[in-house]
PDB file of C-alpha atoms in Angstrom:
ATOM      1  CA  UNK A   1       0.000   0.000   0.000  1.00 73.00           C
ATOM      2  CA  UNK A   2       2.026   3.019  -1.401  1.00 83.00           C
ATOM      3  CA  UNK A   3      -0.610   5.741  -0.442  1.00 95.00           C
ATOM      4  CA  UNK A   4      -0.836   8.879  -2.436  1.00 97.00           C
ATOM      5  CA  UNK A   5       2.693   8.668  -4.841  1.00 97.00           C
ATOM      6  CA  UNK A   6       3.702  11.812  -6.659  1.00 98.00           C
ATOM      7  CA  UNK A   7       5.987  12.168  -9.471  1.00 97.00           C
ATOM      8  CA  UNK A   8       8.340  13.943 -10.172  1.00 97.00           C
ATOM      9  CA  UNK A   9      10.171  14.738  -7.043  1.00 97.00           C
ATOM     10  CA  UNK A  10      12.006  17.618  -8.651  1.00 97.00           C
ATOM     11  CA  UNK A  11      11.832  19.334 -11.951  1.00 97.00           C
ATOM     12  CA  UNK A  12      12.473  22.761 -13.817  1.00 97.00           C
ATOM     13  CA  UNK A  13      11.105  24.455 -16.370  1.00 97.00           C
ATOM     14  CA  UNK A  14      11.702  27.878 -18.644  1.00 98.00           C
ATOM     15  CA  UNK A  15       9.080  30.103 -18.606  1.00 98.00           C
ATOM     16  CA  UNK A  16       6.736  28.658 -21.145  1.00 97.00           C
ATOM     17  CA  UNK A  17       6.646  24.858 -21.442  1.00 97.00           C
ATOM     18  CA  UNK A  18       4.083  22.821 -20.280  1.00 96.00           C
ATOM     19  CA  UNK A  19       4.419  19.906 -18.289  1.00 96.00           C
ATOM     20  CA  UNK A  20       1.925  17.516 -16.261  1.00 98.00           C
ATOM     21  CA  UNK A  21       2.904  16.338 -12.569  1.00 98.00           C
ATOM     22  CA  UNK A  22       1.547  13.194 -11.252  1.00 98.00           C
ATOM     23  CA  UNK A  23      -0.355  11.829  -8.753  1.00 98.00           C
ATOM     24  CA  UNK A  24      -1.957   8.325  -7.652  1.00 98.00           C
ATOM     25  CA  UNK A  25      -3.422   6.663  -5.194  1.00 97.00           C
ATOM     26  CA  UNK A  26      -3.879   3.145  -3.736  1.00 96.00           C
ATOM     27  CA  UNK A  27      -6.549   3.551  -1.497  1.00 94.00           C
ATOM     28  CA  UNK A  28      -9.559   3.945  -3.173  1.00 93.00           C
ATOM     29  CA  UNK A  29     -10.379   7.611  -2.041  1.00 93.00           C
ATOM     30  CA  UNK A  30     -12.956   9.229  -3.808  1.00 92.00           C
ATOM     31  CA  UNK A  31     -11.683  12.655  -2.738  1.00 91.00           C
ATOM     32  CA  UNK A  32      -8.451  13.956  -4.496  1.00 94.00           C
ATOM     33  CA  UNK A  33      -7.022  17.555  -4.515  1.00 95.00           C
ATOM     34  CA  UNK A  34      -3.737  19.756  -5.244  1.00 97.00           C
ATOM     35  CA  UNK A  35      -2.285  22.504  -3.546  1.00 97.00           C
ATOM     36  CA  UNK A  36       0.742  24.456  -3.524  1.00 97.00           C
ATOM     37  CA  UNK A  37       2.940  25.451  -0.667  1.00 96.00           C
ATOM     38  CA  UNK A  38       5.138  28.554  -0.633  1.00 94.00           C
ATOM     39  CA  UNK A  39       6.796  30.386   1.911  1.00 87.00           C
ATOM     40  CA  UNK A  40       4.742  32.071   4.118  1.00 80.00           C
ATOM     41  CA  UNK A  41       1.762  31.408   2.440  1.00 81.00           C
ATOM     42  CA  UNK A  42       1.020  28.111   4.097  1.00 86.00           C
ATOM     43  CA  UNK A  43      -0.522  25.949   1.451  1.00 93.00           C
ATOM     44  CA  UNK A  44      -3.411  26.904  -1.203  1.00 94.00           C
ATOM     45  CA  UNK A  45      -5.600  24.818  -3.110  1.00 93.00           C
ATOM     46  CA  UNK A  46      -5.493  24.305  -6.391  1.00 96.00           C
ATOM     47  CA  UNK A  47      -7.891  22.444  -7.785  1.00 96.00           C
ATOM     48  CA  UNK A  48     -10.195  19.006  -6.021  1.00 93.00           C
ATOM     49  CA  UNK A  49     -12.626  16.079  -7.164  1.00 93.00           C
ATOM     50  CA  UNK A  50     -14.802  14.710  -5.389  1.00 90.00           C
ATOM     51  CA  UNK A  51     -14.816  11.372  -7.810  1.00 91.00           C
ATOM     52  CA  UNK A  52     -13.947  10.589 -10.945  1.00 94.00           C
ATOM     53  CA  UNK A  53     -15.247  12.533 -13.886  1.00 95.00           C
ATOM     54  CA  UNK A  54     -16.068  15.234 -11.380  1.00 94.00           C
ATOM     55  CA  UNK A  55     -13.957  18.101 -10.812  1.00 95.00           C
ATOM     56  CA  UNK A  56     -13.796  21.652  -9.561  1.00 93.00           C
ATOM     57  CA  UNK A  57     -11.692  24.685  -9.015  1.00 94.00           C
ATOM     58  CA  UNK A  58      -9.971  25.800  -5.308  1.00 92.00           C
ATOM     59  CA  UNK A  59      -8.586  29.168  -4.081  1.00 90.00           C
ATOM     60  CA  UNK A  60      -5.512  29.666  -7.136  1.00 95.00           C
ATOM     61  CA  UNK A  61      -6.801  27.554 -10.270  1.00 96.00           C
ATOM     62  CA  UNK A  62      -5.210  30.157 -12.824  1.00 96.00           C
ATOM     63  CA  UNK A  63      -2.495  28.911 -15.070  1.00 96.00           C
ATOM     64  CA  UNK A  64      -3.490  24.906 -13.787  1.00 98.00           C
ATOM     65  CA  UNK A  65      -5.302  21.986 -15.476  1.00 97.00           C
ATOM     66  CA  UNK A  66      -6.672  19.118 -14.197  1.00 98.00           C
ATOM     67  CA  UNK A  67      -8.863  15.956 -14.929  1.00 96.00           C
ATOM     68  CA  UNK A  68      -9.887  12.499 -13.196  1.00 97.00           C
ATOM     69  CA  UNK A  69     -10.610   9.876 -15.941  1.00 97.00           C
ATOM     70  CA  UNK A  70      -9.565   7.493 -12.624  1.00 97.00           C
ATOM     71  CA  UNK A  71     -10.193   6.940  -9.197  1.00 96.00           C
ATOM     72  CA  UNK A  72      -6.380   6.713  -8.776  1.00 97.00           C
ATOM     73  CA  UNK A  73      -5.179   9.136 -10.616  1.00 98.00           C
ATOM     74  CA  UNK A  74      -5.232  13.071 -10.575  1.00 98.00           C
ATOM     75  CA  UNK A  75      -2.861  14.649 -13.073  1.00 98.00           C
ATOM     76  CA  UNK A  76      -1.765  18.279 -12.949  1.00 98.00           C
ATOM     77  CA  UNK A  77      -1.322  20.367 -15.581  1.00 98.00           C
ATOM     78  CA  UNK A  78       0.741  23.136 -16.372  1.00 97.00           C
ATOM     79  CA  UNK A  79      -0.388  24.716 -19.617  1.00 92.00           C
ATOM     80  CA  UNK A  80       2.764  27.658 -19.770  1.00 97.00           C
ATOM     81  CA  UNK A  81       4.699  27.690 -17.029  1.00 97.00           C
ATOM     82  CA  UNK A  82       5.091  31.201 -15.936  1.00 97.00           C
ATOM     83  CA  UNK A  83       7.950  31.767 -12.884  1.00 97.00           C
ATOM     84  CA  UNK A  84       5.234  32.590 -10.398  1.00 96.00           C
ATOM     85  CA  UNK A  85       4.444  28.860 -10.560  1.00 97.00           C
ATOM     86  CA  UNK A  86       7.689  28.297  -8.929  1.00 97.00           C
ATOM     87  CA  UNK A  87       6.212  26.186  -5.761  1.00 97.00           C
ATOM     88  CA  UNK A  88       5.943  22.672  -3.699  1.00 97.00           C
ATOM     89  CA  UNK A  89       3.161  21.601  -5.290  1.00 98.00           C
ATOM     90  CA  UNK A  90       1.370  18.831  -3.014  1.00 98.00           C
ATOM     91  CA  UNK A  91      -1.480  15.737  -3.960  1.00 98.00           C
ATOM     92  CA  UNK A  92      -4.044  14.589  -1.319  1.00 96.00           C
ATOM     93  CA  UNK A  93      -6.414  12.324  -1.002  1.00 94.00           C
ATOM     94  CA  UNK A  94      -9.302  11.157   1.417  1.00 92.00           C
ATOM     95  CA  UNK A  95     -11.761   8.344   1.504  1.00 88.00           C
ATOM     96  CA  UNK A  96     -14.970  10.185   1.953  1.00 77.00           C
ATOM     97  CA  UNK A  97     -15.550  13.691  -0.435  1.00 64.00           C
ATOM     98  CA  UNK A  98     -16.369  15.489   3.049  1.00 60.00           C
ATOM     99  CA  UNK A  99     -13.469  15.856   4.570  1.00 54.00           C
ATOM    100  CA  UNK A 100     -14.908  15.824   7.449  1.00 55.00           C
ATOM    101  CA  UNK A 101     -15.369  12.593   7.586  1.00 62.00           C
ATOM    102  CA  UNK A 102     -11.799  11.686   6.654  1.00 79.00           C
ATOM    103  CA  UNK A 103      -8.090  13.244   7.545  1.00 88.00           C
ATOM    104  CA  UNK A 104      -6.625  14.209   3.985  1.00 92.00           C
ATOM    105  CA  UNK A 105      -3.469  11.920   2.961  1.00 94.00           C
ATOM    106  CA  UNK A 106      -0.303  13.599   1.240  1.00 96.00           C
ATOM    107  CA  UNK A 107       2.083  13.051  -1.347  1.00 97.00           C
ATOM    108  CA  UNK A 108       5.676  13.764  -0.538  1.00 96.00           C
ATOM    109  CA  UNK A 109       4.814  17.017  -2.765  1.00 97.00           C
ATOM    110  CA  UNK A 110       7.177  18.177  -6.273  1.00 97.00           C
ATOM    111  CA  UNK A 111       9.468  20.798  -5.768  1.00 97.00           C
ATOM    112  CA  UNK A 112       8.851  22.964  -9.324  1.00 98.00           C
ATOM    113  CA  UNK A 113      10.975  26.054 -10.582  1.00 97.00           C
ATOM    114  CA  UNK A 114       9.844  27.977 -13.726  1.00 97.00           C
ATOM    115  CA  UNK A 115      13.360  29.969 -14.664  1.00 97.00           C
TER     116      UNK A 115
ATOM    117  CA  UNK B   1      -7.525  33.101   1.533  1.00 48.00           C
ATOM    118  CA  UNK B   2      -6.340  31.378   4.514  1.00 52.00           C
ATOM    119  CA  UNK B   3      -8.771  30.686   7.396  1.00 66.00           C
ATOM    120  CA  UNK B   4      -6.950  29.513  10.207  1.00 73.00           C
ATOM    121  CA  UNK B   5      -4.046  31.610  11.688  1.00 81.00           C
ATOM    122  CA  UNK B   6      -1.181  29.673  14.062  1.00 83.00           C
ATOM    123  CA  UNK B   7       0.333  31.664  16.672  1.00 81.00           C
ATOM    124  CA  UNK B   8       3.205  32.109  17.047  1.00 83.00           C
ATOM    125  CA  UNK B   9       4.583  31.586  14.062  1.00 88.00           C
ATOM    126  CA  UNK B  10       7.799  29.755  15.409  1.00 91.00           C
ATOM    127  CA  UNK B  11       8.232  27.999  18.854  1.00 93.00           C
ATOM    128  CA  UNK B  12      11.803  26.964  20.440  1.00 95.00           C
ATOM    129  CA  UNK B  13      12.077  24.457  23.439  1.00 95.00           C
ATOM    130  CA  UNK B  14      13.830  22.383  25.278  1.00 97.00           C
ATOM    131  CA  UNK B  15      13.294  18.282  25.295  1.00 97.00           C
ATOM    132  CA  UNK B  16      10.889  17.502  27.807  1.00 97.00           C
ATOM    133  CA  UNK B  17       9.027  20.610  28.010  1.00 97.00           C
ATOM    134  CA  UNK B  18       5.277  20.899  26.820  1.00 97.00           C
ATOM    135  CA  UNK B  19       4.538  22.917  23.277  1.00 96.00           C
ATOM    136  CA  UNK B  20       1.435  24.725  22.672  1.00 96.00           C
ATOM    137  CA  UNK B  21       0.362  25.823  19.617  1.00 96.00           C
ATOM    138  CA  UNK B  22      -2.367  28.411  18.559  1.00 96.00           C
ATOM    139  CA  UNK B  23      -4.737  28.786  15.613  1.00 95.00           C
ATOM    140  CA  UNK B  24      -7.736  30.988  15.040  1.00 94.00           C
ATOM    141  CA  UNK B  25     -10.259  31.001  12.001  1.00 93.00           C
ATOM    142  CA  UNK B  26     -12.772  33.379  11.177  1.00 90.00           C
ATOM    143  CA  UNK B  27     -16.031  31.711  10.006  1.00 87.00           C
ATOM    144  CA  UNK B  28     -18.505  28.881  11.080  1.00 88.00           C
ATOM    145  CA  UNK B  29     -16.232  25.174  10.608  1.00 88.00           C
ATOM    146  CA  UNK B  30     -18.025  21.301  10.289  1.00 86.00           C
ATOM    147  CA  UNK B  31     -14.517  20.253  11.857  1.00 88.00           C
ATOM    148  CA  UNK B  32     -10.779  20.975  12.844  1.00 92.00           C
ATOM    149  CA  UNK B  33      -7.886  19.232  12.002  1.00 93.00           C
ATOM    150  CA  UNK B  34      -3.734  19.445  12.659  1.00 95.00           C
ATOM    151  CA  UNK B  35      -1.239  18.129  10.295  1.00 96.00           C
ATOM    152  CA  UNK B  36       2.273  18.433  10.969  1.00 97.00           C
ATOM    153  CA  UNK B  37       5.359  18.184   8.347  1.00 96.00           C
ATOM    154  CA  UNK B  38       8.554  17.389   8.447  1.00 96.00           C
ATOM    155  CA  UNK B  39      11.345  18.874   6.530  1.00 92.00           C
ATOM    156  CA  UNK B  40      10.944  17.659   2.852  1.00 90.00           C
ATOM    157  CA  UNK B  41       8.010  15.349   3.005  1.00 93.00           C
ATOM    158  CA  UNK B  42       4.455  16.022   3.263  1.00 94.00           C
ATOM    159  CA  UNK B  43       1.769  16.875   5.317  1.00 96.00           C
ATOM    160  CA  UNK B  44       0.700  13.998   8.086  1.00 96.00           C
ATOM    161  CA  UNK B  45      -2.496  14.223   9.818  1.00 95.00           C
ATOM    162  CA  UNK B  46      -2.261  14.066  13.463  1.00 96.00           C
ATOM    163  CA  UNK B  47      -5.644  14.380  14.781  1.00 95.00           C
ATOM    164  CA  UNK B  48      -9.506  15.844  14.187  1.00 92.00           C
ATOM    165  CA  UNK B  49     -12.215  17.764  16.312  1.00 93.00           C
ATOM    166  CA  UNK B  50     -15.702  18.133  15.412  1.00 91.00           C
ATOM    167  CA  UNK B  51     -17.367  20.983  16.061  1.00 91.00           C
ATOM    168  CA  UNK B  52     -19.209  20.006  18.617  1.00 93.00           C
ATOM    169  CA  UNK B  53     -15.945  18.465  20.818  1.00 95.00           C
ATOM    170  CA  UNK B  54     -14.342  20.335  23.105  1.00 97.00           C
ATOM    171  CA  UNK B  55     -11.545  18.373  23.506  1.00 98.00           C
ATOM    172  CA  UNK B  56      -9.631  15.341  22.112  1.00 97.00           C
ATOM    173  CA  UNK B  57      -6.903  13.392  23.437  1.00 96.00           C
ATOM    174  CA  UNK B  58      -4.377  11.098  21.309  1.00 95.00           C
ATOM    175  CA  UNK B  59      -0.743   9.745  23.210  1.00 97.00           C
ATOM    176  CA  UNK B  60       1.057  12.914  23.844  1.00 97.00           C
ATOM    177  CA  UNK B  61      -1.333  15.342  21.945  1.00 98.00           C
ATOM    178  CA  UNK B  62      -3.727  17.217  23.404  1.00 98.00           C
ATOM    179  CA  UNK B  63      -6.558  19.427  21.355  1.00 98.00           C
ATOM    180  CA  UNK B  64      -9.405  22.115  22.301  1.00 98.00           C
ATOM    181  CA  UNK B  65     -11.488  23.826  20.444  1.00 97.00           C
ATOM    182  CA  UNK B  66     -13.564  26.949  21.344  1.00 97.00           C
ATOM    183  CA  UNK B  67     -16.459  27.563  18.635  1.00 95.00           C
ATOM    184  CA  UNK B  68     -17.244  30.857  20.723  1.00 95.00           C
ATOM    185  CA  UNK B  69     -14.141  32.118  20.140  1.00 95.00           C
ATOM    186  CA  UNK B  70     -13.351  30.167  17.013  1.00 95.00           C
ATOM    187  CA  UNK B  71      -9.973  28.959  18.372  1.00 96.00           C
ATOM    188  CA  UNK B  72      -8.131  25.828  19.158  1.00 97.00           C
ATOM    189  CA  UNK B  73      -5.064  24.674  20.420  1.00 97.00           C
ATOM    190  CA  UNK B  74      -2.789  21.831  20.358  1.00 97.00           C
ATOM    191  CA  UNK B  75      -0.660  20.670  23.308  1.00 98.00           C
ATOM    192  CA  UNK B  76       2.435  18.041  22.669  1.00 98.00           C
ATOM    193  CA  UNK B  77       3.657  17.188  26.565  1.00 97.00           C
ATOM    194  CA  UNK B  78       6.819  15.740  27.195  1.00 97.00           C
ATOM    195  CA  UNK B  79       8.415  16.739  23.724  1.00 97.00           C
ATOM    196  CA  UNK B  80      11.112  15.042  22.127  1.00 97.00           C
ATOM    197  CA  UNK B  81      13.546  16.123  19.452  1.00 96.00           C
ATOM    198  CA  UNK B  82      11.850  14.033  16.783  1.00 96.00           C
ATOM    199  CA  UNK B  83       8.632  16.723  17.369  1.00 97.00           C
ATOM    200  CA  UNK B  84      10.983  19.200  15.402  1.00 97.00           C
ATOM    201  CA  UNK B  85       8.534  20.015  12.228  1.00 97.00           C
ATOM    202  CA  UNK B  86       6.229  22.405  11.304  1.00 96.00           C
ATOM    203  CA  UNK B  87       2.323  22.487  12.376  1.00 96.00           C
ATOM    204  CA  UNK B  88      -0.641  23.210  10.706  1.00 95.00           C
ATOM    205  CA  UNK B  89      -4.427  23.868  11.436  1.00 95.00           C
ATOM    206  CA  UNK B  90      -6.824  23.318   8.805  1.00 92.00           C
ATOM    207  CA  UNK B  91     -10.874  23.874   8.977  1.00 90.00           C
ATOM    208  CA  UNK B  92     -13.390  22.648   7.014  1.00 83.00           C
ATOM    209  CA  UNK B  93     -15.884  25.767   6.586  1.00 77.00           C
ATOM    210  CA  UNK B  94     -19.948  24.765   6.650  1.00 71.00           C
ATOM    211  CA  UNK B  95     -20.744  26.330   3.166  1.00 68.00           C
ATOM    212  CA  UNK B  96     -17.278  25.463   1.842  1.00 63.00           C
ATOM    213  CA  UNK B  97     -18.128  21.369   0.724  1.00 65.00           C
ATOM    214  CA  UNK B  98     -14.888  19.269   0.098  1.00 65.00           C
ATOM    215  CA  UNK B  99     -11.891  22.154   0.671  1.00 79.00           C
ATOM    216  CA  UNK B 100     -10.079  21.845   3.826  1.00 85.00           C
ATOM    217  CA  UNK B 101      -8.454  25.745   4.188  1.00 88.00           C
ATOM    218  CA  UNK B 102      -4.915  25.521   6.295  1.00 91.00           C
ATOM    219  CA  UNK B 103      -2.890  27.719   7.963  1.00 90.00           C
ATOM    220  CA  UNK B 104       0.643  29.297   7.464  1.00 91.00           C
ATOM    221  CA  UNK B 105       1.844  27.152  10.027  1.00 93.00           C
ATOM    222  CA  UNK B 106       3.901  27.057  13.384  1.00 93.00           C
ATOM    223  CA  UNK B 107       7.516  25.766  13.278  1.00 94.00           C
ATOM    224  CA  UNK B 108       8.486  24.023  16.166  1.00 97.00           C
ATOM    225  CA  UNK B 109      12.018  23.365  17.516  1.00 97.00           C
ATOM    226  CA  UNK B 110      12.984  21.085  19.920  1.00 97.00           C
ATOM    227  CA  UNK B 111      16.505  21.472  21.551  1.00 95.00           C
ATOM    228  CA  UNK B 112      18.195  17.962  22.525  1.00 91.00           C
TER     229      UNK B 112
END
């Protein structure tokens, strides 16, 4: 049982390309969201789904992609990278799509610099 | 925008000693949580209080929660230098379905 695996660890990007990071799961959750962590800013949410085929935007969607074809998998796209994307971007997931009733389980996160 | 607030924003003590953490939040919440995170590796959730809990209890860690004054706290006793990592509060808002909001976080340091 892996848990919520996110790839890459690192990677860096000129201002421009586009590139997808990756996240999956091995639990089943029905509830999967990203957010990004910078410094000071605690951490923001990008964009959730509550199950697959269903998703919606969070607090800083701008400039982000996403999609859930899977249960297991929640990709994240950047469309043009743009140096303000330059973050520790973080996957989640929890069993139930209230979080209430479930604690949210992370990824070990992506570190990301746009240059 | 962020809905809880840690105080204080760092925390230095000595092994052994208790740690208490702060967070406030603004609006109306379903539940509470803390998640704490060590250097390079995600978030890891260490316990949850419902809104209508006052207080929850799990080994060393010790949480309140006052809905009148839309605060909690979070009480490690007895720390040890493996505590060393940074703290979060997180609330899920009543009219905000399926986004948990966190704080900036508290990082705490444990001296050997």
């Amino acid at each position: 049982n892996a848990g919520v695996t996110q790839t890459p660890k690192f990677q860096v990007l000129k201002t421009g390309q586009s590139m997808t990071l990756q996240c999956a799961q091995d639990m089943n959750h029905e509830y999967m969201s990203w957010y990004r962590q910078d410094p000071g800013m605690g951490l923001r949410l990008i964009h959730y789904s509550v199950g697959a085929g269903i998703t919606d935007q969070g607090e800083v969607p701008n400039g982000y992609n996403v999609s859930r074809s899977t249960t297991e998998d929640f990709p994240l796209r950047l469309l043009s990278a743009a140096p303000s994307q330059t973050s520790v971007y973080f996957c989640a997931s929890s069993y139930s799509p209230w979080s209430y009733n479930s604690p949210l389980h992370f990824g070990n996160g992506t570190r990301l610099t746009v240059t | 925008s962020q809905q809880g607030e840690e105080d204080p924003q760092a925390l230095s003590i000595q092994e052994g000693e208790n740690a208490t953490m702060n967070c406030s939040y603004k609006t109306s919440i379903n539940n509470l949580q803390w998640y704490r995170q060590n250097s390079g590796r995600g978030l890891v959730h260490l316990i949850l209080i419902r809104s209508n809990e006052r207080e929850k209890h799990s080994g060393r860690l010790r949480v309140t929660l006052d809905t009148s004054k839309k605060s909690s706290s979070l009480l490690i006793t007895a720390s040890r230098a493996a505590d060393t990592a940074s703290y979060f509060c997180a609330t899920d808002d009543t009219g905000a379905n399926s986004k948990l909001t966190f704080g900036k976080g508290i990082t705490l340091s444990v001296r050997p």
